[in-house]
mmCIF file with all atom_site columns, C-alpha atoms in Angstrom:
data_model
loop_
_atom_site.group_PDB
_atom_site.id
_atom_site.type_symbol
_atom_site.label_atom_id
_atom_site.label_alt_id
_atom_site.label_comp_id
_atom_site.label_asym_id
_atom_site.label_entity_id
_atom_site.label_seq_id
_atom_site.pdbx_PDB_ins_code
_atom_site.Cartn_x
_atom_site.Cartn_y
_atom_site.Cartn_z
_atom_site.occupancy
_atom_site.B_iso_or_equiv
_atom_site.pdbx_formal_charge
_atom_site.auth_seq_id
_atom_site.auth_comp_id
_atom_site.auth_asym_id
_atom_site.auth_atom_id
_atom_site.pdbx_PDB_model_num
ATOM 1  C CA . MET L 1 1  ? 43.261  31.611  -8.136  1.00 0.00 ? 1  MET L CA 1
ATOM 2  C CA . SER L 1 2  ? 42.697  34.639  -10.249 1.00 0.00 ? 2  SER L CA 1
ATOM 3  C CA . SER L 1 3  ? 39.496  36.560  -10.303 1.00 0.00 ? 3  SER L CA 1
ATOM 4  C CA . GLN L 1 4  ? 38.824  35.413  -13.785 1.00 0.00 ? 4  GLN L CA 1
ATOM 5  C CA . ASP L 1 5  ? 39.213  31.677  -12.695 1.00 0.00 ? 5  ASP L CA 1
ATOM 6  C CA . PHE L 1 6  ? 36.905  32.442  -9.853  1.00 0.00 ? 6  PHE L CA 1
ATOM 7  C CA . GLU L 1 7  ? 34.398  34.138  -12.034 1.00 0.00 ? 7  GLU L CA 1
ATOM 8  C CA . SER L 1 8  ? 34.584  31.195  -14.549 1.00 0.00 ? 8  SER L CA 1
ATOM 9  C CA . LYS L 1 9  ? 33.944  28.562  -11.761 1.00 0.00 ? 9  LYS L CA 1
ATOM 10 C CA . VAL L 1 10 ? 30.975  30.544  -10.307 1.00 0.00 ? 10 VAL L CA 1
ATOM 11 C CA . LEU L 1 11 ? 29.428  30.863  -13.784 1.00 0.00 ? 11 LEU L CA 1
ATOM 12 C CA . GLY L 1 12 ? 29.946  27.072  -14.334 1.00 0.00 ? 12 GLY L CA 1
ATOM 13 C CA . TYR L 1 13 ? 28.199  26.261  -10.928 1.00 0.00 ? 13 TYR L CA 1
ATOM 14 C CA . LEU L 1 14 ? 25.216  28.736  -11.811 1.00 0.00 ? 14 LEU L CA 1
ATOM 15 C CA . ALA L 1 15 ? 24.870  27.039  -15.169 1.00 0.00 ? 15 ALA L CA 1
ATOM 16 C CA . GLN L 1 16 ? 24.850  23.571  -13.660 1.00 0.00 ? 16 GLN L CA 1
ATOM 17 C CA . PHE L 1 17 ? 22.334  24.767  -10.929 1.00 0.00 ? 17 PHE L CA 1
ATOM 18 C CA . ALA L 1 18 ? 20.066  26.241  -13.646 1.00 0.00 ? 18 ALA L CA 1
ATOM 19 C CA . GLU L 1 19 ? 20.183  22.951  -15.485 1.00 0.00 ? 19 GLU L CA 1
ATOM 20 C CA . ASN L 1 20 ? 19.411  20.959  -12.354 1.00 0.00 ? 20 ASN L CA 1
ATOM 21 C CA . MET L 1 21 ? 16.473  23.245  -11.565 1.00 0.00 ? 21 MET L CA 1
ATOM 22 C CA . ASN L 1 22 ? 15.195  22.713  -15.055 1.00 0.00 ? 22 ASN L CA 1
ATOM 23 C CA . GLY L 1 23 ? 15.460  18.826  -14.615 1.00 0.00 ? 23 GLY L CA 1
ATOM 24 C CA . MET L 1 24 ? 13.535  19.112  -11.334 1.00 0.00 ? 24 MET L CA 1
ATOM 25 C CA . GLN L 1 25 ? 10.755  21.146  -13.027 1.00 0.00 ? 25 GLN L CA 1
ATOM 26 C CA . GLN L 1 26 ? 10.521  18.476  -15.721 1.00 0.00 ? 26 GLN L CA 1
ATOM 27 C CA . ASP L 1 27 ? 10.236  15.752  -12.943 1.00 0.00 ? 27 ASP L CA 1
ATOM 28 C CA . ILE L 1 28 ? 7.481   17.724  -11.148 1.00 0.00 ? 28 ILE L CA 1
ATOM 29 C CA . THR L 1 29 ? 5.542   18.013  -14.495 1.00 0.00 ? 29 THR L CA 1
ATOM 30 C CA . GLY L 1 30 ? 6.032   14.301  -15.082 1.00 0.00 ? 30 GLY L CA 1
ATOM 31 C CA . MET L 1 31 ? 4.699   13.482  -11.537 1.00 0.00 ? 31 MET L CA 1
ATOM 32 C CA . LYS L 1 32 ? 1.679   15.792  -12.101 1.00 0.00 ? 32 LYS L CA 1
ATOM 33 C CA . GLN L 1 33 ? 0.882   13.808  -15.343 1.00 0.00 ? 33 GLN L CA 1
ATOM 34 C CA . ASP L 1 34 ? 1.310   10.505  -13.297 1.00 0.00 ? 34 ASP L CA 1
ATOM 35 C CA . VAL L 1 35 ? -1.139  11.695  -10.759 1.00 0.00 ? 35 VAL L CA 1
ATOM 36 C CA . THR L 1 36 ? -3.579  12.811  -13.476 1.00 0.00 ? 36 THR L CA 1
ATOM 37 C CA . GLY L 1 37 ? -3.265  9.294   -15.043 1.00 0.00 ? 37 GLY L CA 1
ATOM 38 C CA . LEU L 1 38 ? -4.051  7.664   -11.678 1.00 0.00 ? 38 LEU L CA 1
ATOM 39 C CA . LYS L 1 39 ? -7.087  9.800   -11.102 1.00 0.00 ? 39 LYS L CA 1
ATOM 40 C CA . GLN L 1 40 ? -8.337  8.806   -14.529 1.00 0.00 ? 40 GLN L CA 1
ATOM 41 C CA . ASP L 1 41 ? -7.655  5.127   -13.746 1.00 0.00 ? 41 ASP L CA 1
ATOM 42 C CA . ILE L 1 42 ? -9.638  5.526   -10.481 1.00 0.00 ? 42 ILE L CA 1
ATOM 43 C CA . THR L 1 43 ? -12.537 7.164   -12.289 1.00 0.00 ? 43 THR L CA 1
ATOM 44 C CA . GLY L 1 44 ? -12.485 4.246   -14.772 1.00 0.00 ? 44 GLY L CA 1
ATOM 45 C CA . MET L 1 45 ? -12.556 1.759   -11.926 1.00 0.00 ? 45 MET L CA 1
ATOM 46 C CA . LYS L 1 46 ? -15.504 3.463   -10.321 1.00 0.00 ? 46 LYS L CA 1
ATOM 47 C CA . GLN L 1 47 ? -17.288 3.345   -13.671 1.00 0.00 ? 47 GLN L CA 1
ATOM 48 C CA . ASP L 1 48 ? -16.497 -0.398  -13.788 1.00 0.00 ? 48 ASP L CA 1
ATOM 49 C CA . VAL L 1 49 ? -17.925 -1.022  -10.299 1.00 0.00 ? 49 VAL L CA 1
ATOM 50 C CA . THR L 1 50 ? -21.048 1.053   -11.309 1.00 0.00 ? 50 THR L CA 1
ATOM 51 C CA . GLY L 1 51 ? -21.458 -1.133  -14.342 1.00 0.00 ? 51 GLY L CA 1
ATOM 52 C CA . LEU L 1 52 ? -21.192 -4.336  -12.161 1.00 0.00 ? 52 LEU L CA 1
ATOM 53 C CA . LYS L 1 53 ? -23.716 -3.078  -9.798  1.00 0.00 ? 53 LYS L CA 1
ATOM 54 C CA . GLN L 1 54 ? -26.075 -2.491  -12.670 1.00 0.00 ? 54 GLN L CA 1
ATOM 55 C CA . ASP L 1 55 ? -25.387 -6.005  -14.011 1.00 0.00 ? 55 ASP L CA 1
ATOM 56 C CA . ILE L 1 56 ? -26.187 -7.565  -10.643 1.00 0.00 ? 56 ILE L CA 1
ATOM 57 C CA . THR L 1 57 ? -29.405 -5.494  -10.342 1.00 0.00 ? 57 THR L CA 1
ATOM 58 C CA . GLY L 1 58 ? -30.281 -6.749  -13.701 1.00 0.00 ? 58 GLY L CA 1
ATOM 59 C CA . MET L 1 59 ? -29.534 -10.342 -12.720 1.00 0.00 ? 59 MET L CA 1
ATOM 60 C CA . LYS L 1 60 ? -31.659 -10.075 -9.607  1.00 0.00 ? 60 LYS L CA 1
ATOM 61 C CA . GLN L 1 61 ? -34.470 -8.712  -11.554 1.00 0.00 ? 61 GLN L CA 1
ATOM 62 C CA . ASP L 1 62 ? -34.119 -11.711 -13.928 1.00 0.00 ? 62 ASP L CA 1
ATOM 63 C CA . VAL L 1 63 ? -34.238 -14.067 -11.052 1.00 0.00 ? 63 VAL L CA 1
ATOM 64 C CA . THR L 1 64 ? -37.219 -12.426 -9.572  1.00 0.00 ? 64 THR L CA 1
ATOM 65 C CA . GLY L 1 65 ? -38.964 -12.654 -12.992 1.00 0.00 ? 65 GLY L CA 1
ATOM 66 C CA . LEU L 1 66 ? -38.374 -16.430 -12.993 1.00 0.00 ? 66 LEU L CA 1
#
């Protein structure tokens, strides 16, 4: 193998490695966005539970008022 062939192969491997690293970075960004979405979902569920508690409290007051 000539030094030019070797250099060409090394550059090819480095280019592929850089492309793979870029793909991994995009995957990590996507996972961060997924986690943010899950946090927002959990916040929404907490708000729903708070709303249900308030509804139950209101119903108890209605029953007490009867």
